[in-house]
Short mmCIF file of C-alpha atoms in Angstrom, two decimals:
data_model
loop_
_atom_site.label_atom_id
_atom_site.label_comp_id
_atom_site.label_asym_id
_atom_site.label_seq_id
_atom_site.Cartn_x
_atom_site.Cartn_y
_atom_site.Cartn_z
CA MET A 1 0.00 0.00 0.00
CA SER A 2 1.06 3.63 -0.54
CA ARG A 3 2.37 5.64 2.39
CA TYR A 4 0.21 8.65 3.14
CA LYS A 5 0.74 11.56 5.47
CA PRO A 6 -1.52 11.58 8.55
CA LEU A 7 -4.67 13.64 8.02
CA SER A 8 -5.08 16.86 9.96
CA ASP A 9 -6.96 16.67 13.26
CA GLU A 10 -8.97 19.71 12.17
CA LEU A 11 -10.39 17.83 9.15
CA ASP A 12 -14.15 17.31 9.30
CA PRO A 13 -15.15 13.67 10.09
CA CYS A 14 -17.09 13.31 6.82
CA ALA A 15 -14.20 14.75 4.80
CA ARG A 16 -11.79 12.43 6.62
CA GLN A 17 -13.99 9.40 5.80
CA LEU A 18 -14.18 10.49 2.14
CA VAL A 19 -10.37 10.79 1.87
CA GLU A 20 -9.90 7.36 3.47
CA GLN A 21 -12.33 5.83 0.94
CA LEU A 22 -10.40 7.44 -1.95
CA ARG A 23 -7.09 6.13 -0.60
CA ARG A 24 -8.52 2.61 -0.27
CA LEU A 25 -9.85 2.60 -3.86
CA LYS A 26 -6.49 3.83 -5.18
CA ASP A 27 -4.59 1.10 -3.32
CA GLN A 28 -7.01 -1.67 -4.31
CA GLY A 29 -6.71 -0.69 -7.97
CA GLU A 30 -2.88 -0.52 -7.69
CA LEU A 31 -3.00 2.98 -9.19
CA THR A 32 -0.23 5.54 -9.12
CA MET A 33 -0.69 9.31 -9.26
CA ARG A 34 0.24 9.20 -12.95
CA HIS A 35 -2.40 6.53 -13.57
CA LEU A 36 -5.01 8.68 -11.82
CA ALA A 37 -4.03 11.73 -13.86
CA ALA A 38 -4.18 9.80 -17.16
CA LYS A 39 -7.48 8.03 -16.45
CA THR A 40 -9.47 10.77 -14.68
CA GLY A 41 -8.32 13.98 -16.39
CA TYR A 42 -7.18 15.56 -13.10
CA SER A 43 -3.48 16.23 -12.58
CA ALA A 44 -1.25 14.22 -10.27
CA ARG A 45 -0.76 17.30 -8.06
CA SER A 46 -4.52 17.65 -7.74
CA TRP A 47 -4.82 14.02 -6.61
CA GLU A 48 -2.01 14.59 -4.10
CA ARG A 49 -4.11 17.39 -2.57
CA TYR A 50 -7.31 15.29 -2.69
CA LEU A 51 -5.67 12.25 -1.03
CA GLY A 52 -3.83 14.47 1.45
CA GLY A 53 -7.04 16.10 2.70
CA THR A 54 -5.93 19.64 1.81
CA SER A 55 -8.41 20.12 -1.04
CA LEU A 56 -11.93 18.78 -1.55
CA PRO A 57 -12.12 16.85 -4.86
CA PRO A 58 -14.89 17.75 -7.33
CA ARG A 59 -17.73 15.31 -7.85
CA GLU A 60 -16.53 14.47 -11.37
CA ALA A 61 -13.18 13.27 -9.98
CA LEU A 62 -14.98 10.91 -7.59
CA GLU A 63 -17.14 9.50 -10.39
CA ALA A 64 -14.05 8.96 -12.57
CA LEU A 65 -12.21 7.11 -9.79
CA ALA A 66 -15.24 4.93 -9.09
CA ARG A 67 -15.57 4.14 -12.78
CA ILE A 68 -11.97 2.98 -13.27
CA THR A 69 -11.95 0.90 -10.08
CA GLY A 70 -15.42 -0.61 -10.56
CA ALA A 71 -16.70 0.89 -7.27
CA ASP A 72 -20.19 2.20 -6.49
CA PRO A 73 -20.06 6.03 -6.74
CA VAL A 74 -23.22 6.63 -4.63
CA PRO A 75 -21.54 6.39 -1.16
CA LEU A 76 -18.68 8.62 -2.35
CA ILE A 77 -21.08 11.26 -3.67
CA ALA A 78 -23.10 11.20 -0.44
CA LEU A 79 -19.96 11.75 1.66
CA HIS A 80 -18.85 14.48 -0.76
CA GLU A 81 -22.12 16.41 -0.36
CA ILE A 82 -21.85 16.35 3.44
CA ALA A 83 -18.15 17.26 3.40
CA ALA A 84 -18.76 20.08 0.90
CA ASP A 85 -21.28 21.77 3.23
CA THR A 86 -19.00 21.71 6.25
CA TRP A 87 -15.95 22.57 4.11
CA ASP A 88 -17.62 25.69 2.68
CA ASN A 89 -18.97 26.79 6.07
CA ARG A 90 -15.54 26.49 7.66
CA ARG A 91 -13.95 28.67 4.98
CA ALA A 92 -16.84 31.17 4.89
CA GLN A 93 -16.43 32.26 8.51
CA PRO A 94 -14.57 35.64 8.56
CA ASP A 95 -12.04 36.45 11.20
CA VAL A 96 -13.83 39.45 12.77
CA GLU A 97 -13.02 40.74 16.19
CA PRO A 98 -16.11 40.89 18.41
CA GLU A 99 -17.45 44.32 19.16
CA PRO A 100 -17.12 45.51 22.75
CA ALA A 101 -20.05 44.94 25.04
CA PRO A 102 -22.34 47.88 25.64
CA HIS A 103 -20.93 48.49 29.11
CA GLU A 104 -17.37 48.57 27.66
CA GLN A 105 -18.09 51.17 24.96
CA GLU A 106 -16.96 54.71 25.57
CA GLN A 107 -19.91 56.70 26.79
CA GLU A 108 -20.38 60.35 26.11
CA PRO A 109 -21.29 62.55 29.04
CA GLU A 110 -25.01 63.04 29.24
CA ALA A 111 -26.75 66.26 30.00
CA GLU A 112 -28.04 66.69 33.48
CA GLN A 113 -31.59 65.47 33.79
CA GLU A 114 -34.15 65.95 36.44
CA PRO A 115 -34.41 63.03 38.87
CA VAL A 116 -37.21 60.63 38.09
CA THR A 117 -39.04 58.80 40.84
CA LEU A 118 -39.60 55.10 40.07
CA ILE A 119 -42.71 53.40 41.35
CA GLY A 120 -42.48 49.74 42.35
CA PRO A 121 -39.49 47.42 42.60
CA THR A 122 -36.81 47.69 39.96
CA THR A 123 -34.39 45.06 38.62
CA PRO A 124 -31.13 45.99 36.95
CA PRO A 125 -31.05 44.84 33.31
CA ALA A 126 -28.89 41.83 32.48
CA ALA A 127 -25.73 42.40 30.51
CA ALA A 128 -26.27 41.91 26.78
CA PRO A 129 -24.28 39.10 25.17
CA ALA A 130 -21.48 39.95 22.84
CA PRO A 131 -22.91 40.38 19.33
CA GLY A 132 -22.18 37.55 16.91
CA ARG A 133 -21.24 35.01 19.59
CA PHE A 134 -24.45 33.03 19.99
CA PRO A 135 -25.36 32.95 16.23
CA HIS A 136 -21.89 31.54 15.51
CA ILE A 137 -22.30 28.82 18.16
CA ALA A 138 -25.79 27.96 16.90
CA LEU A 139 -24.55 27.72 13.31
CA THR A 140 -21.68 25.43 14.28
CA ALA A 141 -23.97 23.21 16.37
CA GLY A 142 -26.47 23.01 13.52
CA VAL A 143 -23.78 21.99 11.01
CA ILE A 144 -22.44 19.30 13.36
CA ALA A 145 -25.95 17.95 14.02
CA LEU A 146 -26.68 17.83 10.28
CA ALA A 147 -23.40 16.02 9.54
CA VAL A 148 -24.06 13.44 12.27
CA ALA A 149 -27.62 12.83 11.05
CA LEU A 150 -26.56 12.43 7.41
CA SER A 151 -23.68 10.13 8.41
CA ALA A 152 -26.07 7.93 10.39
CA ALA A 153 -28.49 7.80 7.45
CA LEU A 154 -25.66 6.88 5.07
CA LEU A 155 -24.42 4.09 7.34
CA LEU A 156 -27.97 2.73 7.59
CA MET A 157 -28.30 2.75 3.78
CA LEU A 158 -24.98 0.93 3.40
CA ARG A 159 -25.97 -1.72 5.94
CA LEU A 160 -29.33 -2.26 4.23
CA ASP A 161 -27.60 -2.50 0.84
CA ASP A 162 -25.11 -5.06 2.22
CA GLY A 163 -27.99 -7.11 3.63
CA VAL A 164 -29.83 -7.11 0.29
CA THR A 165 -26.68 -8.06 -1.60
CA GLN A 166 -25.87 -10.91 0.76
CA ALA A 167 -29.43 -12.22 0.52
CA ALA A 168 -29.33 -12.05 -3.27
CA VAL A 169 -26.08 -13.97 -3.63
CA ALA A 170 -26.58 -16.41 -0.76
CA ALA A 171 -26.17 -20.00 -1.90
CA PRO A 172 -28.99 -22.53 -1.21
CA PRO A 173 -28.51 -24.68 1.87
CA SER A 174 -26.36 -27.71 1.32
CA THR A 175 -25.16 -30.53 3.51
CA ALA A 176 -21.70 -30.46 1.96
CA ALA A 177 -19.10 -28.13 3.50
CA ALA A 178 -18.12 -25.11 1.40
CA SER A 179 -14.87 -25.67 -0.43
CA PRO A 180 -12.14 -23.06 0.09
CA SER A 181 -11.38 -20.61 -2.72
CA PRO A 182 -8.61 -21.96 -4.96
CA SER A 183 -5.30 -20.14 -5.11
CA TYR A 184 -3.36 -19.68 -8.33
CA THR A 185 0.34 -19.14 -8.98
CA CYS A 186 1.65 -17.71 -12.24
CA ARG A 187 4.42 -19.79 -13.82
CA ILE A 188 5.11 -17.83 -16.97
CA ALA A 189 7.02 -19.79 -19.60
CA ARG A 190 7.23 -20.29 -23.39
CA VAL A 191 5.65 -23.58 -24.40
CA ASP A 192 5.79 -24.49 -28.10
CA GLY A 193 6.45 -20.87 -28.97
CA ARG A 194 3.49 -19.53 -26.97
CA TRP A 195 3.25 -17.87 -23.55
CA SER A 196 1.69 -19.95 -20.81
CA ALA A 197 1.03 -19.43 -17.10
CA GLY A 198 0.79 -23.19 -16.42
CA ILE A 199 -2.73 -23.00 -14.96
CA ASN A 200 -5.31 -24.11 -17.58
CA GLU A 201 -3.20 -26.48 -19.72
CA GLY A 202 -3.14 -24.10 -22.67
CA ARG A 203 -6.92 -23.83 -23.20
CA ASN A 204 -8.25 -20.81 -25.11
CA ASP A 205 -11.94 -21.02 -24.19
CA GLU A 206 -14.04 -17.92 -24.73
CA MET A 207 -14.84 -16.00 -21.51
CA VAL A 208 -16.95 -12.99 -20.59
CA TYR A 209 -17.45 -10.75 -17.56
CA GLY A 210 -18.53 -12.76 -14.50
CA ALA A 211 -16.66 -15.97 -15.40
CA THR A 212 -14.55 -17.76 -12.77
CA GLY A 213 -11.97 -20.54 -12.64
CA ALA A 214 -8.56 -21.54 -13.93
CA ASP A 215 -9.09 -20.05 -17.40
CA VAL A 216 -9.66 -16.62 -15.86
CA ALA A 217 -6.54 -17.01 -13.68
CA GLU A 218 -4.50 -17.97 -16.77
CA ALA A 219 -5.67 -14.80 -18.55
CA GLN A 220 -4.90 -12.68 -15.47
CA CYS A 221 -1.33 -13.99 -15.37
CA LEU A 222 -0.82 -13.26 -19.07
CA LEU A 223 -2.30 -9.76 -18.69
CA ARG A 224 0.14 -9.07 -15.87
CA ARG A 225 2.99 -10.38 -18.05
CA ALA A 226 1.90 -7.86 -20.70
CA GLY A 227 2.30 -5.05 -18.16
CA ILE A 228 -1.41 -4.55 -17.40
CA SER A 229 -2.63 -5.19 -13.86
CA PRO A 230 -5.93 -7.14 -13.57
CA GLY A 231 -5.99 -6.70 -9.79
CA GLY A 232 -5.25 -10.06 -8.13
CA ILE A 233 -4.78 -13.54 -9.57
CA ASP A 234 -8.05 -14.82 -8.06
CA GLY A 235 -9.74 -16.51 -11.04
CA MET A 236 -12.65 -14.00 -11.01
CA PHE A 237 -13.52 -12.00 -14.13
CA GLY A 238 -14.47 -8.85 -12.22
CA PRO A 239 -14.30 -5.09 -12.91
CA LEU A 240 -10.50 -4.83 -12.68
CA THR A 241 -9.95 -7.81 -14.99
CA LEU A 242 -12.53 -6.41 -17.43
CA ARG A 243 -10.72 -3.08 -17.49
CA ALA A 244 -7.38 -4.86 -18.06
CA VAL A 245 -8.81 -6.92 -20.96
CA LYS A 246 -10.18 -3.80 -22.68
CA THR A 247 -6.86 -1.99 -22.24
CA PHE A 248 -4.98 -4.95 -23.75
CA GLN A 249 -7.41 -5.17 -26.68
CA GLN A 250 -6.99 -1.46 -27.38
CA ARG A 251 -3.18 -1.73 -27.33
CA SER A 252 -3.27 -4.79 -29.58
CA GLY A 253 -5.57 -3.20 -32.17
CA LEU A 254 -8.42 -5.62 -31.43
CA VAL A 255 -12.14 -4.98 -31.01
CA VAL A 256 -12.56 -3.53 -27.51
CA ASP A 257 -15.50 -5.61 -26.28
CA GLY A 258 -14.11 -6.94 -22.97
CA MET A 259 -14.52 -10.58 -24.12
CA LEU A 260 -11.66 -13.07 -24.22
CA GLY A 261 -12.14 -14.77 -27.57
CA PRO A 262 -9.74 -16.58 -29.93
CA ARG A 263 -8.06 -13.38 -31.18
CA SER A 264 -7.52 -12.00 -27.68
CA TRP A 265 -6.10 -15.33 -26.47
CA LYS A 266 -3.79 -15.47 -29.49
CA ALA A 267 -2.50 -11.97 -28.74
CA LEU A 268 -2.02 -12.80 -25.06
CA ARG A 269 -0.02 -15.92 -25.81
CA GLY A 270 2.09 -14.04 -28.31
#
């Protein structure tokens, strides 16, 4: 993982959570600052400020990062909207010295007046609060309350979404124990003049997004050999592998359809 500087303690909690999400997506996609600049249209220096918490990234930058990493942009946009409100409020507060209280202001000498007799008990008036103090406190408390409420709503939405996803992909009950996920090791070598990773015995079966197994792992190894990262060698044709396949097809002058057919296999094996 990349080494990042610690975020400032003065950073808003929602902005801090947004920056941590962006750092995690960058690391999972094995992206460098140059990759981010080339794929999102925002400069490497801009991404250094975004990932360092010194500048709030625009919404378009978040959508671009989510697109290239295959992530859901909705949680990022929700955090961005909350962080943008608190970010703007923090910078909109002017540094104005409070005016002196009424009893501290210089008073002009008053003309002599005739004494007035007061009827009934009298109570001295309470000192007026310093102008601008209580509105500032109320505004800050309101912003904090809004951020906490929106954060709680976002967490609830994420938990509900996770529950729906788990229910949708849950396997039917079975008496057999679940088998552990297979692990693959790339053993790149030239076999009969063709590149092989030694995983699928040289098969060139057609594959599409969502496929799993040894054939996918073979293609992932060969993509990595070609200098294009598919993520991990996990045998799952997911978003990162799909992006790597399209990049390879574009470099090789093939139809960019994201499918591993005979021509793509032939180009991968050299």
